mmCIF file of C-alpha atoms and ligand atoms in Angstrom:
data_model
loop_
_atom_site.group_PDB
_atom_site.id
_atom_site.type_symbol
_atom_site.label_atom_id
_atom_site.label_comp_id
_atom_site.label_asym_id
_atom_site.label_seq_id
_atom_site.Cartn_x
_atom_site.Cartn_y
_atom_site.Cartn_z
ATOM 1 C CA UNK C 1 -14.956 -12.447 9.744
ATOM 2 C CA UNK C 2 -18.551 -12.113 9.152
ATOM 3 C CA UNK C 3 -19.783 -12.705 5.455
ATOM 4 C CA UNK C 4 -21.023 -8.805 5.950
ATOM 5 C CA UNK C 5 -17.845 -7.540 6.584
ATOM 6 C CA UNK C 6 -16.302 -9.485 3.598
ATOM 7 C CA UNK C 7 -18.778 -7.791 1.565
ATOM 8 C CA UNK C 8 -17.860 -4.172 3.188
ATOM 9 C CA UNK C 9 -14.309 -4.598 2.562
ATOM 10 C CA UNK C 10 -14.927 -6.206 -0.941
ATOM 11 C CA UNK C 11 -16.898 -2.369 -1.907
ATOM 12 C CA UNK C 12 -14.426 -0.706 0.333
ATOM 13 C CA UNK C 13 -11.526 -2.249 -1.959
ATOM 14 C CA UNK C 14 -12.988 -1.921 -5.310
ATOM 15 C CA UNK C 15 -13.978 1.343 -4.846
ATOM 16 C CA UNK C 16 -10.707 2.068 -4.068
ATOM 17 C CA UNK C 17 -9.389 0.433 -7.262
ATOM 18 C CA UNK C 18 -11.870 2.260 -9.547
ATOM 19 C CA UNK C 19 -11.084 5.412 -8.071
ATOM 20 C CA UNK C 20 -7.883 5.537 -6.711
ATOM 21 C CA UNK C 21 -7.018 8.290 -4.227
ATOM 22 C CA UNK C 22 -3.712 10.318 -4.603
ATOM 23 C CA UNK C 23 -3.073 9.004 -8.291
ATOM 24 C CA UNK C 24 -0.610 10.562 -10.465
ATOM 25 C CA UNK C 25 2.884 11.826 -10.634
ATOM 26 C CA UNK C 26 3.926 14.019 -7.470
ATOM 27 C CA UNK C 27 5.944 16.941 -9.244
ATOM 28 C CA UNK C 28 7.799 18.247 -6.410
ATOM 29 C CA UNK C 29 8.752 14.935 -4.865
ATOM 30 C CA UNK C 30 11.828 14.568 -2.506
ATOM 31 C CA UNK C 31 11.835 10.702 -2.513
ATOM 32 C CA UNK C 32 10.741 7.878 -5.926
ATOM 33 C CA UNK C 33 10.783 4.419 -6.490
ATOM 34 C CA UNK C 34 9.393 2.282 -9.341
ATOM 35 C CA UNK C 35 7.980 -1.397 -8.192
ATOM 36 C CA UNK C 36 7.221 -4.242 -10.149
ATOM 37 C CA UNK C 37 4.845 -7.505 -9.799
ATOM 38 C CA UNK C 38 6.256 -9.540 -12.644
ATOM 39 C CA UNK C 39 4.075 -12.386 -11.043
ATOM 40 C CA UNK C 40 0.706 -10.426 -11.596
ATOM 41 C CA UNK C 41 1.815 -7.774 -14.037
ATOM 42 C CA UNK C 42 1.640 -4.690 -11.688
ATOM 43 C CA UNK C 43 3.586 -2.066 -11.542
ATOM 44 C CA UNK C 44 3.749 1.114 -9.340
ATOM 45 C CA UNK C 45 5.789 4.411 -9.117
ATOM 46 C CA UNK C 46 5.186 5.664 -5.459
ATOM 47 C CA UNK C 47 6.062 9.809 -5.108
ATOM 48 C CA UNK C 48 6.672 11.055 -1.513
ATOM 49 C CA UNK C 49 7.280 14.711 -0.374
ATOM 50 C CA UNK C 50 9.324 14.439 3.176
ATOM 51 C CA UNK C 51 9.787 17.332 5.271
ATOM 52 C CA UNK C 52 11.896 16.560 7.633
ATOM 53 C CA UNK C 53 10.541 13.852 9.553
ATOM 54 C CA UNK C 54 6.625 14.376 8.158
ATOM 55 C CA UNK C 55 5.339 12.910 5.368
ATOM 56 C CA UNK C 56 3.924 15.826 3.563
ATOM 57 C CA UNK C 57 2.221 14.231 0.654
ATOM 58 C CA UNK C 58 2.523 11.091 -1.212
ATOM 59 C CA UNK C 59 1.009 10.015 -4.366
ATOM 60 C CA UNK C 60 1.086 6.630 -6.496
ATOM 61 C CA UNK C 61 1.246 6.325 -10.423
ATOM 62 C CA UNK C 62 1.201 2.684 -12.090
ATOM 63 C CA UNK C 63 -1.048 0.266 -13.907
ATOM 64 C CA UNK C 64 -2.447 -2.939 -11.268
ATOM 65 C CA UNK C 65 -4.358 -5.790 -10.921
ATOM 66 C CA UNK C 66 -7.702 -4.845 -8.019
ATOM 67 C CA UNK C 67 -5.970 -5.105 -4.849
ATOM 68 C CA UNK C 68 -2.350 -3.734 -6.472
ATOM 69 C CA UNK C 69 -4.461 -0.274 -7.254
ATOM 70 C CA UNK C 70 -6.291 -0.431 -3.616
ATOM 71 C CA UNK C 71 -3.376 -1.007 -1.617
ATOM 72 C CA UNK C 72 -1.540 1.636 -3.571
ATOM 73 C CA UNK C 73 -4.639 4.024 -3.102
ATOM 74 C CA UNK C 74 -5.687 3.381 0.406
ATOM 75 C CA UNK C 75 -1.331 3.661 1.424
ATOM 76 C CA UNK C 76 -1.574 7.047 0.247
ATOM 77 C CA UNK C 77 -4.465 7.887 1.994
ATOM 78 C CA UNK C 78 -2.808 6.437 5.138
ATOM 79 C CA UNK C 79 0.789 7.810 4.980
ATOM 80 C CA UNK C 80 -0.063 11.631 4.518
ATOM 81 C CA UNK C 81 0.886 13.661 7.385
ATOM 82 C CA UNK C 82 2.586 10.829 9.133
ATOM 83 C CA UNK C 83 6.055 10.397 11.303
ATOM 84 C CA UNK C 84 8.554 8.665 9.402
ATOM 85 C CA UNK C 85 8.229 6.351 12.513
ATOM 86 C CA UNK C 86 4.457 5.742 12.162
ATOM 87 C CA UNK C 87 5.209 5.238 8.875
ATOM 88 C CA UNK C 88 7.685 2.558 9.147
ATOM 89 C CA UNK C 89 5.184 1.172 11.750
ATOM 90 C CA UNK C 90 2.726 0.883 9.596
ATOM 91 C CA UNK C 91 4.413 -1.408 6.960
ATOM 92 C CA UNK C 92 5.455 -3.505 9.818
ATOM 93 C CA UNK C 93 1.888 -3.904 10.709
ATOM 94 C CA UNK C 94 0.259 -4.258 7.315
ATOM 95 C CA UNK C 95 2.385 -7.078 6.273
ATOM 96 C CA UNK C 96 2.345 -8.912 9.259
ATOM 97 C CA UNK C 97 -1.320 -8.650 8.823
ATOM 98 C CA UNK C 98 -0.984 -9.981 5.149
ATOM 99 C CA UNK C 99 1.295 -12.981 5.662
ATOM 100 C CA UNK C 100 0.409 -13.772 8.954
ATOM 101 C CA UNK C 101 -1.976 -17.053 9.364
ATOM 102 C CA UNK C 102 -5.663 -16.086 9.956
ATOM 103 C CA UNK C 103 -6.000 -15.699 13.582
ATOM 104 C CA UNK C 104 -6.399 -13.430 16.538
ATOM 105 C CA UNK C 105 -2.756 -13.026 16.513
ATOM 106 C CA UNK C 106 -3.226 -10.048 14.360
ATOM 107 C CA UNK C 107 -3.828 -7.077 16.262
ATOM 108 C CA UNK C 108 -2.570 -4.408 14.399
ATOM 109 C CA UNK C 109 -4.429 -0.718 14.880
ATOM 110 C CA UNK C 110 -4.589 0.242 11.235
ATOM 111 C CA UNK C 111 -7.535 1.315 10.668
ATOM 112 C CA UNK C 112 -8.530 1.552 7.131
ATOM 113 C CA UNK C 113 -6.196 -0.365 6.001
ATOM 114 C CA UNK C 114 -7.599 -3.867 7.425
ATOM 115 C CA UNK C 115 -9.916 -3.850 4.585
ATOM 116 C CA UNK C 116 -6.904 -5.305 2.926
ATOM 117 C CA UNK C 117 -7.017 -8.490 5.688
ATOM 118 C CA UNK C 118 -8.639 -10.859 3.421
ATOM 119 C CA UNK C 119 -5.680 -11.026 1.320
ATOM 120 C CA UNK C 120 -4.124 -12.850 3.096
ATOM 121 C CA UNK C 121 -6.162 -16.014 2.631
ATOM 122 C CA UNK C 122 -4.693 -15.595 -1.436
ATOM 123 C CA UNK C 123 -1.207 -16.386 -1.156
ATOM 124 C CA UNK C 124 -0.776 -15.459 -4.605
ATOM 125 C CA UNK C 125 -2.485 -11.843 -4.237
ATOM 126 C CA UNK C 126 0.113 -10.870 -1.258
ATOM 127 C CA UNK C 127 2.380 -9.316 -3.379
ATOM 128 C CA UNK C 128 0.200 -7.573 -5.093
ATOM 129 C CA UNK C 129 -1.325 -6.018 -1.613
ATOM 130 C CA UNK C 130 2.808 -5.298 -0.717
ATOM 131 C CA UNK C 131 3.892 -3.846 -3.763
ATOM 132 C CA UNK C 132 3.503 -0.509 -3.344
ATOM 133 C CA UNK C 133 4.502 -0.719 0.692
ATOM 134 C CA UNK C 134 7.762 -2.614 -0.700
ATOM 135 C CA UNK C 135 8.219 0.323 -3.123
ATOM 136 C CA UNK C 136 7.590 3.211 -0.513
ATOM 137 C CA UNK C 137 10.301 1.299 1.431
ATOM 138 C CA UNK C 138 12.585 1.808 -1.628
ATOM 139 C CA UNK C 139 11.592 5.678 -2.177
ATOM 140 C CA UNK C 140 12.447 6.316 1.166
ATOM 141 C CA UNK C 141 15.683 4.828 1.383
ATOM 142 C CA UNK C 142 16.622 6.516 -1.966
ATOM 143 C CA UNK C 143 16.919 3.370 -3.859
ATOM 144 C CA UNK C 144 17.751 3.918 -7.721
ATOM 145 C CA UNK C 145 16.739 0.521 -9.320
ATOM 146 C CA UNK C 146 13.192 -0.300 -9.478
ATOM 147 C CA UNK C 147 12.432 -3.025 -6.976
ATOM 148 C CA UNK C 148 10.802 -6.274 -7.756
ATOM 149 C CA UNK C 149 8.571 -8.676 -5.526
ATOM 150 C CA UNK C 150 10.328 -11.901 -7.004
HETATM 151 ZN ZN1 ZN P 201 -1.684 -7.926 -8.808
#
């Protein structure tokens, strides 16, 4: 990675954390699951509206460290109007792209959402980037306890 596109994904992510896109409680939701970081502090309710198989809209509530708040953000931004296959895809793909060893091995089509690459030269910031992906999991399958990262 050039030092250039460091910097672009640096503004890409916190712009993303100081204005986060789809924040706030969905009211209508069909699926919800609370997720906590207790090794960073963050925490994240994710909202989802399915329709059938379609995610209609999704939206993210929760207090985060940088990259906790942009993953959240740029998740929503990525999930709405998606299969519940592409969906499932794409959490499969962005955390083999975080815990994977830098490399060309990752090869992963998901657009936007590489800006989150970096992350995973920071062991320690991984969960943060998974949180709210591990909590979308948990909204989807219905899951009544909030999940945890540890
Ligand atoms: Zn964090």
């Amino acid at each position: 990675m050039t030092g250039d596109l460091r910097d672009l994904y640096q503004e890409v992510i916190f712009d993303h954390y100081k204005r986060p896109r789809n924040c706030g409680a969905l009211e209508d939701a069909s699926h919800h699951a609370e997720g906590h970081n207790p090794l960073c502090g963050d925490h994240v309710t994710i909202y989802l509206k399915v329709d059938g198989d379609v995610v209609r809209d999704v939206r993210f509530e929760g207090a985060g460290c940088a990259i906790a708040t942009a993953s959240a953000s740029l998740m929503t931004e990525a999930l709405k109007g998606r299969k519940l296959a592409d969906v499932e895809a794409l959490f499969r793909g962005f955390h083999d792209m975080v815990t994977e060893a830098p490399g060309p091995a990752a090869s992963h089509d998901l657009g936007k959402l590489e800006v989150l690459a970096g992350v995973r030269e920071f062991p320690a910031r991984v969960k943060c980037a998974t949180l709210a992906w591990h909590t979308l999991k948990a909204a989807l399958a219905k899951r009544q306890q909030p999940i945890s990262t540890e």
